Coordinates of C-alpha atoms and ligand atoms in Angstrom, one line a residue:
M282 CA 31.0 39.1 -20.5
S283 CA 31.3 35.6 -21.8
A284 CA 30.5 32.6 -19.6
L285 CA 34.0 31.4 -18.9
P286 CA 35.8 34.5 -17.5
A287 CA 32.7 35.2 -15.4
F288 CA 32.9 31.8 -13.9
A289 CA 36.7 32.2 -13.3
V290 CA 35.9 35.5 -11.5
F291 CA 33.4 33.7 -9.4
C292 CA 36.0 31.0 -8.4
I293 CA 38.5 33.7 -7.5
Y294 CA 35.8 35.3 -5.4
F295 CA 35.3 32.0 -3.6
V296 CA 39.1 31.6 -3.0
Q297 CA 39.7 35.1 -1.9
L298 CA 37.0 34.9 0.8
V299 CA 38.8 32.0 2.4
S300 CA 41.5 34.4 3.5
L301 CA 39.0 36.7 5.2
Q302 CA 37.4 35.8 8.5
T303 CA 34.1 34.7 7.1
P304 CA 31.4 33.8 9.6
K305 CA 31.0 30.1 9.7
I306 CA 27.6 28.5 9.8
T307 CA 27.6 24.8 10.8
I308 CA 24.7 22.8 9.4
N309 CA 23.8 19.3 10.5
V310 CA 21.1 17.6 8.4
D311 CA 19.3 15.0 10.5
V312 CA 19.2 12.3 7.9
S313 CA 18.1 9.7 10.4
K314 CA 14.5 10.6 9.9
V315 CA 12.3 11.8 7.1
I316 CA 10.1 14.5 8.7
Q317 CA 7.8 15.2 5.7
D318 CA 7.0 13.8 2.3
I319 CA 6.0 15.8 -0.7
D320 CA 5.3 14.8 -4.3
E321 CA 8.4 16.0 -5.9
D322 CA 6.7 16.3 -9.3
V323 CA 3.8 18.5 -8.4
F324 CA 4.6 20.0 -5.0
M325 CA 5.3 23.2 -6.8
G326 CA 2.9 24.3 -9.4
V327 CA 1.9 27.5 -11.1
T328 CA -1.3 29.4 -11.8
L329 CA -2.8 31.4 -14.7
D330 CA -5.5 33.9 -13.9
C331 CA -8.8 33.9 -15.7
Y332 CA -8.5 37.6 -16.2
L333 CA -6.2 36.7 -19.1
M334 CA -9.2 35.4 -21.0
Q335 CA -11.4 38.3 -19.8
D336 CA -8.8 40.8 -21.1
N337 CA -8.1 39.2 -24.5
W338 CA -5.1 37.2 -23.1
E339 CA -2.9 40.2 -22.2
G340 CA -0.4 39.1 -24.9
F341 CA -0.3 35.5 -23.8
D342 CA 0.5 33.5 -26.9
F343 CA 0.0 29.7 -26.8
R344 CA 2.1 29.2 -29.8
N345 CA 5.2 31.2 -28.7
G346 CA 8.1 28.8 -28.9
R347 CA 10.1 30.4 -26.1
M348 CA 7.2 30.3 -23.8
L349 CA 6.5 26.7 -24.6
N350 CA 10.1 25.7 -24.0
L351 CA 10.1 27.5 -20.6
A352 CA 6.9 25.8 -19.7
K353 CA 8.3 22.4 -20.7
G354 CA 11.4 23.2 -18.7
M355 CA 9.4 23.1 -15.5
A356 CA 7.3 20.0 -16.3
P357 CA 5.8 18.1 -14.6
S358 CA 3.7 20.7 -12.9
F359 CA 0.2 21.6 -11.9
L360 CA -1.4 24.5 -13.7
R361 CA -4.3 26.0 -11.7
I362 CA -6.5 28.3 -13.8
G363 CA -8.3 30.4 -11.2
G364 CA -8.7 33.8 -9.7
T365 CA -11.5 36.3 -9.1
A366 CA -12.3 36.6 -12.8
C367 CA -13.1 32.8 -13.0
D368 CA -16.2 33.7 -11.0
S369 CA -17.3 35.9 -13.9
L370 CA -16.9 33.3 -16.6
T371 CA -19.6 31.6 -18.7
F372 CA -18.5 28.9 -21.1
D373 CA -20.2 29.2 -24.5
P374 CA -19.0 26.5 -27.0
N375 CA -21.1 28.1 -29.7
R376 CA -19.7 31.5 -29.6
L377 CA -17.0 32.0 -32.2
E378 CA -16.4 35.7 -32.3
K379 CA -13.2 37.2 -31.1
K380 CA -13.2 39.4 -28.1
D381 CA -13.1 43.2 -28.4
I382 CA -9.4 44.0 -28.7
S383 CA -9.8 47.7 -29.0
K384 CA -10.4 48.5 -25.3
L385 CA -7.5 50.1 -23.5
V386 CA -8.4 49.5 -19.9
R387 CA -8.5 46.2 -18.2
P388 CA -12.0 45.4 -17.2
P389 CA -12.8 44.9 -13.5
F390 CA -12.3 41.2 -12.6
T391 CA -16.0 41.1 -11.8
T392 CA -17.1 41.9 -15.4
N393 CA -18.9 38.9 -16.8
F394 CA -17.3 37.4 -19.9
T395 CA -17.4 34.4 -22.2
M396 CA -14.9 31.6 -22.4
T397 CA -15.1 30.2 -26.0
A398 CA -14.4 26.7 -27.1
E399 CA -11.2 28.0 -28.6
D400 CA -10.1 29.5 -25.3
W401 CA -10.7 26.2 -23.5
D402 CA -9.1 24.2 -26.3
N403 CA -6.0 26.4 -26.1
F404 CA -5.6 25.8 -22.4
N405 CA -6.0 22.1 -22.8
M406 CA -3.7 21.7 -25.8
F407 CA -1.1 23.8 -24.0
V408 CA -1.0 21.7 -20.8
K409 CA -0.8 18.6 -22.9
E410 CA 2.0 19.9 -25.0
V411 CA 4.1 21.1 -22.1
G412 CA 3.4 18.1 -19.8
W413 CA 1.4 19.8 -17.1
K414 CA -1.8 18.8 -15.2
M415 CA -4.8 21.1 -15.2
I416 CA -6.9 22.3 -12.2
F417 CA -9.7 24.6 -13.2
G418 CA -11.7 26.9 -11.0
I419 CA -15.4 26.8 -11.8
N420 CA -17.7 29.9 -11.4
A421 CA -19.4 29.7 -8.0
K422 CA -21.3 32.9 -8.5
K423 CA -23.7 31.2 -10.9
R424 CA -26.5 30.7 -8.4
G425 CA -30.2 29.9 -8.7
G426 CA -31.3 31.6 -5.4
A427 CA -29.2 30.3 -2.5
E428 CA -27.7 27.3 -4.3
W429 CA -25.0 27.0 -6.9
D430 CA -26.4 26.4 -10.4
P431 CA -24.3 23.8 -12.1
T432 CA -25.9 24.3 -15.6
N433 CA -23.0 26.0 -17.3
A434 CA -20.4 23.9 -15.5
I435 CA -22.2 20.8 -17.0
V436 CA -21.9 22.4 -20.5
L437 CA -18.2 22.8 -20.0
L438 CA -17.7 19.4 -18.6
Q439 CA -19.7 17.7 -21.4
Y440 CA -17.6 19.5 -23.9
T441 CA -14.4 18.5 -22.0
V442 CA -15.6 14.8 -22.1
K443 CA -16.3 15.1 -25.8
K444 CA -12.8 16.4 -26.4
G445 CA -11.2 13.9 -24.1
Y446 CA -9.3 16.4 -22.0
P447 CA -8.0 15.0 -18.8
M448 CA -8.7 17.1 -15.8
Y449 CA -6.6 16.7 -12.7
G450 CA -8.8 18.7 -10.5
F451 CA -11.6 21.2 -10.0
E452 CA -12.2 24.1 -7.7
L453 CA -15.5 25.9 -7.1
G454 CA -15.2 29.6 -6.3
N455 CA -12.2 31.9 -5.7
E456 CA -11.9 33.6 -2.3
P457 CA -15.5 33.0 -1.4
D458 CA -14.9 34.5 2.0
I459 CA -14.8 37.9 0.4
F460 CA -17.7 37.5 -2.1
P461 CA -19.6 40.8 -2.1
K462 CA -22.8 38.7 -2.1
K463 CA -22.1 36.4 0.8
V464 CA -22.3 32.6 0.4
S465 CA -22.0 30.9 3.7
P466 CA -19.3 28.3 4.2
Q467 CA -22.1 25.7 4.9
Q468 CA -23.9 26.6 1.6
L469 CA -20.6 26.4 -0.3
G470 CA -20.0 23.0 1.2
E471 CA -23.4 21.9 -0.2
D472 CA -22.4 23.4 -3.5
F473 CA -19.3 21.3 -3.5
V474 CA -21.5 18.2 -2.9
T475 CA -23.4 19.2 -6.0
L476 CA -20.1 19.5 -7.9
Q477 CA -19.1 16.1 -6.7
N478 CA -22.3 14.6 -8.0
V479 CA -21.9 16.3 -11.3
L480 CA -18.4 15.0 -11.6
K481 CA -19.5 11.5 -10.7
S482 CA -22.1 11.6 -13.4
L483 CA -19.4 12.2 -16.0
P484 CA -16.2 10.4 -16.2
F485 CA -14.5 12.8 -13.8
E486 CA -14.9 10.9 -10.6
K487 CA -11.1 10.6 -10.5
S488 CA -10.5 14.3 -10.7
L489 CA -9.6 16.0 -7.4
I490 CA -12.0 18.4 -5.8
I491 CA -10.0 21.2 -4.2
G492 CA -11.1 24.2 -2.1
P493 CA -12.3 26.5 -0.7
D494 CA -9.5 28.9 -1.9
T495 CA -10.1 31.5 0.8
T496 CA -8.0 34.6 1.1
G497 CA -6.3 33.0 4.1
V498 CA -6.9 30.9 7.2
G499 CA -9.9 32.0 9.2
Q500 CA -13.4 31.1 10.4
Y501 CA -14.7 30.7 6.8
V502 CA -12.3 27.9 5.9
D503 CA -12.8 26.2 9.3
D504 CA -16.6 26.3 8.9
F505 CA -16.4 25.0 5.4
L506 CA -14.1 22.1 6.3
K507 CA -16.2 21.2 9.3
G508 CA -19.2 20.9 7.1
D509 CA -20.0 19.1 3.8
G510 CA -17.1 20.9 2.2
G511 CA -14.6 19.0 4.3
S512 CA -16.1 15.6 3.4
V513 CA -16.0 16.3 -0.3
I514 CA -12.7 17.9 -0.9
N515 CA -9.5 16.0 -1.6
A516 CA -7.2 18.9 -0.7
A517 CA -7.9 22.1 1.3
T518 CA -6.6 25.3 -0.1
V519 CA -6.0 28.8 1.2
H520 CA -4.2 31.6 -0.5
H521 CA -1.1 33.4 0.8
Y522 CA 0.6 36.7 0.1
Y523 CA 3.0 38.4 2.4
F524 CA 1.9 41.9 1.7
D525 CA 0.2 44.4 -0.6
G526 CA 2.2 45.0 -3.8
R527 CA 1.1 48.6 -3.9
H528 CA 2.7 49.4 -0.6
S529 CA 5.8 47.3 -0.5
V530 CA 9.5 48.2 -0.7
L531 CA 12.7 46.2 -1.4
S532 CA 13.6 45.6 2.2
M533 CA 10.4 43.7 2.8
F534 CA 11.6 41.1 0.3
L535 CA 14.7 40.5 2.4
D536 CA 13.1 40.5 5.8
P537 CA 13.4 37.3 7.8
N538 CA 10.5 38.3 10.1
I539 CA 8.2 38.6 7.1
M540 CA 9.4 35.2 6.0
D541 CA 8.7 33.8 9.5
S542 CA 5.2 35.3 9.4
L543 CA 4.2 32.4 7.1
K544 CA 5.1 29.9 9.8
A545 CA 2.2 31.0 12.0
K546 CA -0.2 30.9 9.1
I547 CA 0.8 27.4 8.1
E548 CA 0.6 26.3 11.7
S549 CA -2.9 27.5 12.0
F550 CA -3.9 26.0 8.7
L551 CA -2.4 22.7 9.7
A552 CA -4.3 22.8 13.0
V553 CA -7.6 23.5 11.2
G554 CA -6.9 20.7 8.8
K555 CA -5.9 18.3 11.5
A556 CA -9.1 19.0 13.4
D557 CA -11.6 19.1 10.5
I558 CA -10.2 16.9 7.8
P559 CA -7.7 14.6 9.4
G560 CA -5.5 12.9 6.9
K561 CA -6.3 15.2 4.0
P562 CA -3.6 17.4 2.6
V563 CA -3.5 21.2 2.8
W564 CA -2.2 23.4 0.0
L565 CA -1.3 27.0 -0.6
G566 CA -3.6 27.1 -3.5
E567 CA -2.6 30.5 -4.9
T568 CA 0.5 32.2 -3.5
S569 CA 3.1 34.8 -4.3
S570 CA 5.1 37.6 -2.7
A571 CA 2.6 40.5 -2.9
Y572 CA -1.0 40.7 -3.8
N573 CA -2.5 43.3 -6.3
T574 CA -0.3 41.8 -9.1
G575 CA 3.0 42.1 -7.2
T576 CA 5.4 45.0 -6.9
P577 CA 6.7 46.5 -10.2
G578 CA 10.5 46.4 -10.4
I579 CA 10.8 44.2 -7.4
S580 CA 8.6 41.1 -7.5
D581 CA 9.8 40.5 -11.1
T582 CA 13.5 40.8 -10.2
Y583 CA 16.2 38.8 -8.5
V584 CA 15.2 39.8 -5.0
A585 CA 11.9 38.1 -5.3
G586 CA 13.7 34.8 -5.0
F587 CA 14.3 35.0 -1.3
L588 CA 10.6 34.9 -0.3
W589 CA 9.9 32.3 -3.0
M590 CA 12.6 29.9 -1.9
D591 CA 11.7 30.4 1.7
K592 CA 8.1 29.7 1.1
L593 CA 8.9 26.5 -0.7
G594 CA 11.3 25.4 2.0
L595 CA 9.0 26.2 5.0
S596 CA 5.9 24.8 3.3
A597 CA 7.5 21.4 2.6
K598 CA 9.1 21.2 6.0
M599 CA 6.0 22.0 7.9
G600 CA 3.7 19.6 6.0
V601 CA 2.0 21.7 3.2
K602 CA 1.5 19.4 0.2
A603 CA 1.4 21.8 -2.7
V604 CA 2.4 25.4 -3.4
L605 CA 0.8 27.0 -6.5
R606 CA 2.8 30.1 -7.6
Q607 CA 0.8 33.1 -8.8
D608 CA 1.6 33.2 -11.6
F609 CA 3.3 31.7 -14.7
Y610 CA 2.3 34.7 -16.9
G611 CA 0.8 38.0 -16.1
G612 CA 1.3 40.8 -13.6
N613 CA 4.5 41.9 -11.8
Y614 CA 5.0 38.5 -10.0
S615 CA 5.0 36.5 -13.2
L616 CA 7.7 33.9 -13.8
I617 CA 8.0 35.0 -17.4
Q618 CA 7.8 38.5 -18.7
Q619 CA 4.6 39.7 -20.1
N620 CA 4.6 40.1 -23.9
T621 CA 8.3 39.2 -24.4
F622 CA 8.2 35.8 -22.8
F623 CA 11.7 36.1 -21.4
P624 CA 12.1 34.4 -18.1
N625 CA 12.3 36.5 -14.9
P626 CA 14.8 35.5 -12.2
D627 CA 12.2 33.5 -10.3
Y628 CA 11.8 31.2 -13.3
W629 CA 15.3 29.9 -12.9
L630 CA 14.9 29.4 -9.2
T631 CA 11.7 27.5 -10.0
V632 CA 13.4 25.3 -12.6
L633 CA 16.3 24.4 -10.3
Y634 CA 13.9 23.6 -7.5
K635 CA 12.0 21.4 -9.8
R636 CA 15.1 19.6 -10.9
L637 CA 17.0 19.2 -7.7
V638 CA 14.5 19.0 -4.8
G639 CA 13.2 15.5 -4.0
S640 CA 10.3 14.2 -2.0
H641 CA 11.8 13.4 1.4
V642 CA 12.3 16.3 3.7
F643 CA 14.8 16.4 6.5
N644 CA 15.1 18.5 9.6
L645 CA 18.4 20.2 10.4
T646 CA 20.2 22.3 12.9
S647 CA 22.2 25.3 12.0
T648 CA 24.3 27.7 14.0
A649 CA 22.9 30.6 11.9
D650 CA 20.5 33.3 13.0
K651 CA 17.3 33.7 11.0
S652 CA 19.0 35.6 8.2
V653 CA 20.7 32.4 7.0
R654 CA 17.9 30.0 6.1
V655 CA 18.6 26.4 5.2
Y656 CA 16.4 23.5 4.0
A657 CA 17.3 19.9 3.1
H658 CA 15.7 17.1 1.2
C659 CA 16.8 14.0 -0.6
A660 CA 17.9 15.2 -4.1
K661 CA 15.5 14.5 -6.9
R662 CA 16.7 11.5 -8.9
T663 CA 14.6 11.8 -12.0
S664 CA 15.7 15.0 -13.5
V665 CA 18.3 15.8 -16.2
Y666 CA 21.0 15.7 -13.5
K667 CA 20.4 12.0 -12.8
Y668 CA 21.5 12.1 -9.2
G669 CA 21.9 8.7 -7.7
A670 CA 20.6 6.9 -4.7
G671 CA 21.6 8.5 -1.4
S672 CA 22.1 12.1 -2.7
V673 CA 21.0 15.0 -0.6
V674 CA 20.2 18.6 -1.6
V675 CA 20.6 21.6 0.7
Y676 CA 19.1 24.9 -0.4
A677 CA 19.9 28.0 1.4
M678 CA 19.9 31.8 1.4
N679 CA 22.1 34.4 3.0
L680 CA 20.2 37.6 3.8
H681 CA 23.2 39.2 5.5
E682 CA 25.2 41.9 3.9
S683 CA 28.4 39.9 4.2
D684 CA 29.5 36.4 3.1
V685 CA 28.9 33.4 5.2
N686 CA 30.7 30.0 5.1
L687 CA 28.3 27.0 5.0
T688 CA 30.0 24.1 6.7
L689 CA 28.4 20.6 6.7
P690 CA 30.7 18.4 8.8
Q691 CA 28.8 15.3 8.0
F692 CA 29.6 15.6 4.3
A693 CA 33.2 16.9 4.9
G694 CA 35.5 16.3 2.0
Q695 CA 32.7 15.0 -0.3
S696 CA 32.2 16.6 -3.7
R697 CA 29.2 18.9 -3.9
D698 CA 27.5 20.4 -6.9
V699 CA 26.9 24.1 -6.5
Y700 CA 24.1 25.9 -8.1
W701 CA 24.4 29.4 -6.7
L702 CA 22.2 32.2 -8.0
T703 CA 23.4 35.8 -7.8
P704 CA 22.3 39.1 -9.4
P705 CA 24.5 40.6 -12.0
N706 CA 26.5 43.6 -10.6
N707 CA 25.1 42.8 -7.1
N708 CA 21.9 44.5 -8.3
L709 CA 19.1 43.0 -6.3
T710 CA 16.5 44.3 -8.7
A711 CA 18.2 42.9 -11.8
T712 CA 15.9 41.2 -14.2
T713 CA 18.4 38.6 -15.1
V714 CA 20.4 36.2 -12.9
N715 CA 23.8 34.5 -12.8
L716 CA 24.4 30.9 -12.1
N717 CA 27.8 30.3 -10.4
G718 CA 28.8 33.7 -11.6
A719 CA 27.8 33.4 -15.3
P720 CA 24.7 34.9 -16.8
I721 CA 22.0 32.4 -17.7
N722 CA 21.1 32.9 -21.3
L723 CA 18.6 31.1 -23.4
M724 CA 20.0 29.1 -26.3
N725 CA 17.8 29.4 -29.3
D726 CA 14.9 30.1 -27.1
D727 CA 15.5 26.9 -25.2
L728 CA 16.9 26.3 -21.7
P729 CA 20.7 26.2 -21.4
P730 CA 22.3 23.2 -19.5
L731 CA 22.4 25.0 -16.0
T732 CA 25.6 23.3 -15.2
P733 CA 26.8 23.1 -11.5
S734 CA 30.3 24.0 -10.4
K735 CA 32.0 21.3 -8.3
L736 CA 33.7 21.8 -5.0
T737 CA 34.9 19.5 -2.3
S738 CA 35.4 22.3 0.3
D739 CA 32.9 24.2 2.3
V740 CA 31.0 26.8 0.4
T741 CA 31.3 30.5 1.1
V742 CA 28.3 32.3 -0.3
P743 CA 28.0 35.9 -1.2
P744 CA 25.9 38.4 0.6
R745 CA 22.2 38.4 -0.2
S746 CA 22.2 35.4 -2.4
F747 CA 20.6 32.0 -2.6
G748 CA 21.2 28.6 -4.2
F749 CA 21.4 24.8 -4.0
L750 CA 24.1 22.4 -3.0
V751 CA 23.8 18.8 -4.0
F752 CA 25.8 16.1 -2.2
P753 CA 25.9 13.1 -4.7
Q754 CA 28.0 11.0 -2.4
A755 CA 26.1 11.5 0.8
G756 CA 25.0 7.9 0.8
V757 CA 22.0 8.7 3.0
A758 CA 19.8 5.6 3.5
A759 CA 16.5 7.5 3.5
C760 CA 17.4 8.7 0.0
K761 CA 18.0 5.2 -1.5
Ligands
NAG974 C1 -22.9 38.2 -14.1 O1 -23.1 36.8 -14.0 C2 -23.8 36.4 -12.8 C3 -23.8 34.9 -12.8 O2 -24.2 34.3 -14.0 C4 -25.1 37.0 -12.7 O3 -25.8 36.6 -11.5 C5 -25.0 38.5 -12.7 O4 -26.2 39.2 -12.8 C6 -24.1 38.9 -14.0 N1 -23.8 40.3 -13.8 C7 -24.1 41.2 -14.8 C8 -23.7 42.6 -14.5 O5 -24.6 40.9 -15.8
NAG975 C1 2.6 46.1 -12.6 O1 2.1 47.0 -11.6 C2 1.7 48.2 -12.0 C3 1.3 49.0 -10.8 O2 0.3 48.3 -10.1 C4 0.6 48.1 -13.1 O3 0.2 49.3 -13.5 C5 1.1 47.2 -14.2 O4 0.0 46.9 -15.1 C6 1.6 45.9 -13.7 N1 2.3 45.2 -14.7 C7 1.8 44.1 -15.2 C8 2.6 43.4 -16.3 O5 0.7 43.6 -14.8
NAG976 C1 13.7 19.9 14.1 O1 14.8 20.3 14.8 C2 14.6 21.3 15.7 C3 15.9 21.7 16.3 O2 16.6 20.6 16.8 C4 13.6 20.8 16.8 O3 13.3 21.9 17.6 C5 12.3 20.4 16.0 O4 11.4 19.8 17.0 C6 12.7 19.4 15.0 N1 11.5 19.1 14.2 C7 11.1 17.9 13.9 C8 9.8 17.7 13.1 O5 11.7 16.9 14.2
NAG977 C1 19.3 47.2 -11.5 O1 18.6 46.6 -12.6 C2 17.4 47.2 -12.9 C3 16.7 46.4 -14.0 O2 17.6 46.2 -15.1 C4 17.7 48.6 -13.4 O3 16.5 49.3 -13.8 C5 18.4 49.4 -12.3 O4 18.8 50.6 -12.8 C6 19.6 48.6 -11.9 N1 20.2 49.3 -10.7 C7 21.5 49.6 -10.7 C8 21.9 50.3 -9.4 O5 22.3 49.3 -11.6
NAG978 C1 35.1 28.6 4.3 O1 35.0 28.0 3.1 C2 36.2 27.6 2.4 C3 35.9 27.2 1.1 O2 35.4 28.2 0.3 C4 36.9 26.6 3.3 O3 38.1 26.1 2.7 C5 37.3 27.3 4.6 O4 37.9 26.4 5.5 C6 36.1 28.0 5.2 N1 36.6 29.0 6.1 C7 36.2 29.3 7.3 C8 36.7 30.6 8.0 O5 35.3 28.7 7.8

């Protein structure tokens, strides 16, 4: 189907629904007060896992033009290179030989491997080319007795200085709370002090120190932050997944109770942060829908967008300062498909979020139940859409199996730009996505314009769908 008729069908769909008795949801955005601030450029970032290097890159190609365009399309962004395999990495700038590409089985993440200068150069040239900022997870399992041994980290850092690569931040250890050979949170805190001293001795004193990247909120992160760790870090991180990818089913990706389960986790993390490191930010340092590389056929399809959008909305609203999506490439939760480099549906949600959602977060009231979830910010003004001062963006999802009508009386009669994402043929596990009823297709391997449709009336949104509404004429003082 070509774009135009599809869009026409979508409009007719909208109009037809008016005649039905569609449940009406009244939303009031409290624009009188900004309740949170995020950094709109880097609040959402992405990850790449060290196992890519360990396993001969799993098809990742730094020179693939489509991949580079997709990466540029979501700039600016953090790229966090991390994961269990980073704690098996040794940097060897003198090793030139290619890795063994004949093996058929992915090695366990705990298999030691070498990062060559070429590997490291590739990462750094990539982030430079696409306009991202790099955060790298240093191997914390290199230990001389009880203490972390920084020798190899220093080799890497000296090489990095020589090459002039800017480093936005460093981590030390991935999920240390489940290291088979225990490292106490107090010891890890001391190791972070060592890292800080190493960074100071090189021109990396401005790079952020981020950690401890635990599996979740618990005693370990609390003890780490109470001790030396808390005084050294610039941002505290925990990881978050809703469930195990090997045992998850479609309905879990549509379950508002599962979405709400994140609330309690963020609350407890914020409470730990407030008590131990007042004033310092907390991040979801590695996060996705399902751990164990996602759920094949689900976490790489349209339906994954519900959990992803809700995580972004909740996190910003509650006071988390960065959300790093596992991952950009690799596994079943990847934003782009492994080997083909075509975007998965979550990629488009990510790009629209990057372009539309600004720093100031508002509270709101809604007459909806928890199956219609709504978030509001000032609209981002520095994207291709060039929204002006005072613009507001509302992003929302309808988890019901019927349409709902979203009414915002405070913006009644004003024009609104609609960016509504739906799955083709109502197939929740589609690997492509429609914007306002028309398929999003790459144009010569580059992003298409992603044009909004314009309405002045309330918006009736289809069952099980999500999207963004921008109010360019809102004239909200807090967004000026
Ligand atoms: C892997 O590397 C770590 C840290 O360098 C070392 O302690 C460990 O013995 C190595 N494991 C193997 C199997 O070589
Ligand atoms: C997706 O998950 C399946 C099952 O866990 C796994 O075999 C497969 O390798 C994963 N796909 C990717 C691209 O990682
Ligand atoms: C947001 O609004 C809800 C509902 O009125 C209220 O319960 C909550 O306390 C508000 N939150 C903030 C941060 O103002
Ligand atoms: C939905 O899309 C997926 C991915 O293309 C496909 O495998 C599946 O058969 C489709 N389901 C239906 C009901 O069309
Ligand atoms: C729902 O939205 C339409 C626009 O699509 C609007 O004109 C209409 O008044 C709304 N209907 C109901 C029942 O709220």
